Tab-separated table of C-alpha atoms in Angstrom:
chain	number	residue	atom	x	y	z
A	1	MET	CA	-31.557	52.152	-74.757
A	2	ALA	CA	-28.410	51.782	-77.002
A	3	ILE	CA	-30.122	49.751	-79.236
A	4	ALA	CA	-32.514	52.469	-80.258
A	5	TRP	CA	-29.546	54.779	-81.063
A	6	PHE	CA	-27.834	52.169	-82.822
A	7	PRO	CA	-30.575	49.850	-85.187
A	8	ASP	CA	-28.214	48.860	-87.738
A	9	LEU	CA	-25.540	47.730	-85.480
A	10	ALA	CA	-28.446	46.110	-83.346
A	11	SER	CA	-29.389	44.098	-86.685
A	12	ARG	CA	-26.167	42.970	-87.754
A	13	THR	CA	-25.598	41.915	-84.115
A	14	GLU	CA	-28.805	39.621	-83.996
A	15	GLY	CA	-27.888	38.408	-87.590
A	16	ARG	CA	-24.159	37.094	-86.326
A	17	PHE	CA	-25.726	35.769	-83.208
A	18	GLY	CA	-28.152	33.953	-85.628
A	19	SER	CA	-25.224	32.998	-87.603
A	20	LEU	CA	-23.378	31.485	-84.601
A	21	ALA	CA	-26.234	29.213	-83.759
A	22	ASP	CA	-27.291	28.104	-87.322
A	23	GLN	CA	-26.254	24.221	-87.240
A	24	ASP	CA	-26.720	24.145	-91.088
A	25	LEU	CA	-23.519	26.120	-91.490
A	26	ASN	CA	-20.153	24.870	-90.912
A	27	PHE	CA	-17.699	26.372	-87.913
A	28	ARG	CA	-15.801	28.852	-90.367
A	29	GLN	CA	-19.145	30.082	-91.856
A	30	ARG	CA	-20.460	30.550	-88.277
A	31	THR	CA	-17.411	32.459	-87.240
A	32	SER	CA	-16.847	34.328	-90.151
A	33	GLY	CA	-13.221	32.732	-90.647
A	34	ARG	CA	-11.995	33.703	-87.302
A	35	SER	CA	-12.188	30.352	-85.903
A	36	GLU	CA	-9.035	29.413	-88.725
A	37	LEU	CA	-7.390	32.642	-87.150
A	38	VAL	CA	-7.456	31.160	-83.983
A	39	GLN	CA	-6.489	28.099	-85.253
A	40	ASP	CA	-3.510	29.222	-87.299
A	41	GLY	CA	-2.137	31.283	-84.224
A	42	ILE	CA	-2.406	28.229	-81.930
A	43	ARG	CA	-0.359	26.408	-84.547
A	44	LEU	CA	2.414	29.259	-84.917
A	45	PHE	CA	2.612	29.574	-81.174
A	46	LEU	CA	3.296	25.822	-81.288
A	47	ARG	CA	6.108	26.298	-83.713
A	48	SER	CA	7.813	29.229	-82.079
A	49	PRO	CA	6.824	29.418	-78.547
A	50	LEU	CA	8.820	32.296	-77.566
A	51	GLY	CA	7.346	34.362	-80.363
A	52	VAL	CA	7.699	35.643	-84.030
A	53	GLY	CA	8.025	39.373	-83.231
A	54	THR	CA	5.639	42.329	-82.259
A	55	GLY	CA	3.837	43.224	-85.710
A	56	GLY	CA	4.502	39.690	-87.322
A	57	PHE	CA	1.153	37.654	-86.855
A	58	SER	CA	0.270	38.358	-90.413
A	59	THR	CA	3.241	38.218	-92.317
A	60	ILE	CA	4.493	34.998	-90.097
A	61	ARG	CA	1.256	33.527	-91.202
A	62	ALA	CA	0.921	34.128	-94.928
A	63	ALA	CA	4.410	32.925	-95.241
A	64	THR	CA	3.950	29.590	-93.244
A	65	PRO	CA	2.804	26.364	-95.193
A	66	GLY	CA	-0.045	24.186	-94.157
A	67	LEU	CA	-2.109	26.855	-92.492
A	68	SER	CA	-5.653	27.792	-93.371
A	69	SER	CA	-5.985	29.699	-96.703
A	70	PHE	CA	-8.507	32.256	-95.030
A	71	ARG	CA	-7.478	35.638	-95.796
A	72	PRO	CA	-3.671	35.191	-95.616
A	73	HIS	CA	-2.647	38.584	-95.011
A	74	HIS	CA	-5.347	39.061	-92.036
A	75	ALA	CA	-5.025	40.401	-88.705
A	76	ALA	CA	-5.637	38.228	-85.907
A	77	HIS	CA	-8.758	39.400	-84.417
A	78	ALA	CA	-7.745	38.344	-80.927
A	79	GLY	CA	-5.550	39.716	-78.565
A	80	TRP	CA	-4.817	37.047	-76.541
A	81	ILE	CA	-3.729	34.962	-79.573
A	82	LYS	CA	-2.003	38.101	-81.395
A	83	VAL	CA	0.113	38.230	-77.816
A	84	LEU	CA	0.706	34.661	-77.972
A	85	VAL	CA	2.048	34.326	-81.822
A	86	GLU	CA	4.072	37.939	-81.503
A	87	ASN	CA	5.368	37.567	-77.623
A	88	GLY	CA	5.371	33.878	-76.949
A	89	ILE	CA	4.742	32.871	-73.660
A	90	LEU	CA	6.322	35.209	-71.893
A	91	GLY	CA	4.523	38.467	-73.064
A	92	PHE	CA	1.103	36.176	-72.875
A	93	CYS	CA	2.131	35.900	-69.236
A	94	LEU	CA	3.066	39.459	-68.685
A	95	VAL	CA	-0.350	40.929	-70.522
A	96	GLY	CA	-2.380	38.443	-68.513
A	97	LEU	CA	-0.736	39.662	-65.354
A	98	TRP	CA	-1.381	43.203	-66.149
A	99	ILE	CA	-4.815	42.506	-66.905
A	100	GLY	CA	-5.197	40.662	-63.825
A	101	SER	CA	-3.321	43.505	-61.771
A	102	PHE	CA	-6.687	45.332	-61.889
A	103	ALA	CA	-8.515	42.849	-59.808
A	104	SER	CA	-5.295	42.187	-57.633
A	105	THR	CA	-4.970	46.175	-57.096
A	106	ALA	CA	-8.747	46.632	-56.332
A	107	PHE	CA	-9.070	43.394	-53.829
A	108	GLN	CA	-6.236	45.290	-51.859
A	109	ARG	CA	-8.607	48.652	-51.119
A	110	PRO	CA	-11.163	49.083	-48.518
A	111	HIS	CA	-14.212	49.923	-50.622
A	112	THR	CA	-16.421	47.531	-52.162
A	113	THR	CA	-17.004	49.504	-55.151
A	114	ASN	CA	-13.093	49.634	-56.111
A	115	ARG	CA	-13.152	45.674	-55.816
A	116	LEU	CA	-15.847	45.332	-58.323
A	117	LEU	CA	-14.496	47.920	-60.298
A	118	GLY	CA	-11.098	46.100	-60.428
A	119	LEU	CA	-12.922	42.639	-61.174
A	120	PHE	CA	-14.995	44.457	-63.708
A	121	VAL	CA	-12.055	45.548	-65.668
A	122	THR	CA	-10.345	42.308	-65.396
A	123	VAL	CA	-13.160	40.449	-66.558
A	124	THR	CA	-14.296	42.603	-69.338
A	125	VAL	CA	-10.996	43.089	-70.952
A	126	SER	CA	-10.192	39.351	-70.757
A	127	ILE	CA	-13.387	38.763	-72.568
A	128	ALA	CA	-12.827	41.551	-74.961
A	129	PHE	CA	-9.358	40.252	-76.197
A	130	VAL	CA	-10.905	37.189	-77.103
A	131	THR	CA	-12.841	38.842	-79.886
A	132	THR	CA	-10.822	41.910	-80.602
A	133	GLU	CA	-7.133	42.849	-80.733
A	134	PHE	CA	-5.857	46.211	-79.118
A	135	SER	CA	-7.593	49.113	-81.388
A	136	SER	CA	-10.662	49.430	-79.346
A	137	PRO	CA	-10.471	53.105	-77.557
A	138	GLY	CA	-13.401	51.928	-74.999
A	139	ILE	CA	-11.148	49.260	-74.021
A	140	TRP	CA	-8.109	51.597	-73.194
A	141	LEU	CA	-10.331	54.161	-71.703
A	142	LEU	CA	-11.719	51.495	-69.300
A	143	MET	CA	-8.430	50.433	-68.107
A	144	ALA	CA	-7.195	54.141	-67.823
A	145	GLY	CA	-10.086	55.384	-66.174
A	146	ALA	CA	-9.695	52.402	-63.361
A	147	MET	CA	-6.141	53.232	-63.242
A	148	ALA	CA	-6.739	56.869	-62.433
A	149	LEU	CA	-9.189	56.046	-59.816
A	150	PHE	CA	-6.763	53.612	-57.899
A	151	TYR	CA	-3.802	55.860	-58.132
A	152	ASN	CA	-6.104	58.729	-56.783
A	153	GLU	CA	-7.496	56.835	-53.778
A	154	SER	CA	-4.031	55.500	-52.797
A	155	THR	CA	-2.657	59.293	-53.087
A	156	VAL	CA	-5.541	60.056	-50.705
A	157	CYS	CA	-4.875	57.002	-48.072
A	158	ARG	CA	-1.172	58.094	-48.003
A	159	LYS	CA	-2.085	61.815	-47.235
A	160	GLY	CA	-4.092	60.104	-44.421
A	161	SER	CA	-7.435	62.344	-45.284
A	162	HIS	CA	-9.103	58.586	-45.917
A	163	THR	CA	-11.561	58.116	-43.289
A	164	GLY	CA	-11.950	54.437	-43.916
A	165	THR	CA	-15.717	53.724	-44.576
A	166	ALA	CA	-17.224	52.421	-47.389
């Protein structure tokens, strides 16, 4: 249904999937250069496992010799790589724990619907941060909505008006 509303995006998406599967293109061409950003991010992390500082990915990447020449001042395009490079292993673990907390919190709730919501949020955000950074409002609205629902249910449970039925 949504494809009918956005035909330009649908054809662009089909083209991107076609390029990704095209064996005649090299890996850089198939991923629009994003694979090189990931490789560079991993190299930067290995050089500075405690991070280079928040906001420093593109600056440090451009200033580090031996990395790819693909758009030297370009953003990371992957939330996980950005956190790993900028905030190091500690920041990566904290963000991972925060995203995993949606599923963890949901499985402490009595309703199956909440468990599915928590699992959905954790999986969706984890996958989204593979291909996008943190600027997507939809991701933040999803997390905020889940947090509000979990908070509301815990407040209702504490007041004793929860019936315990699913």
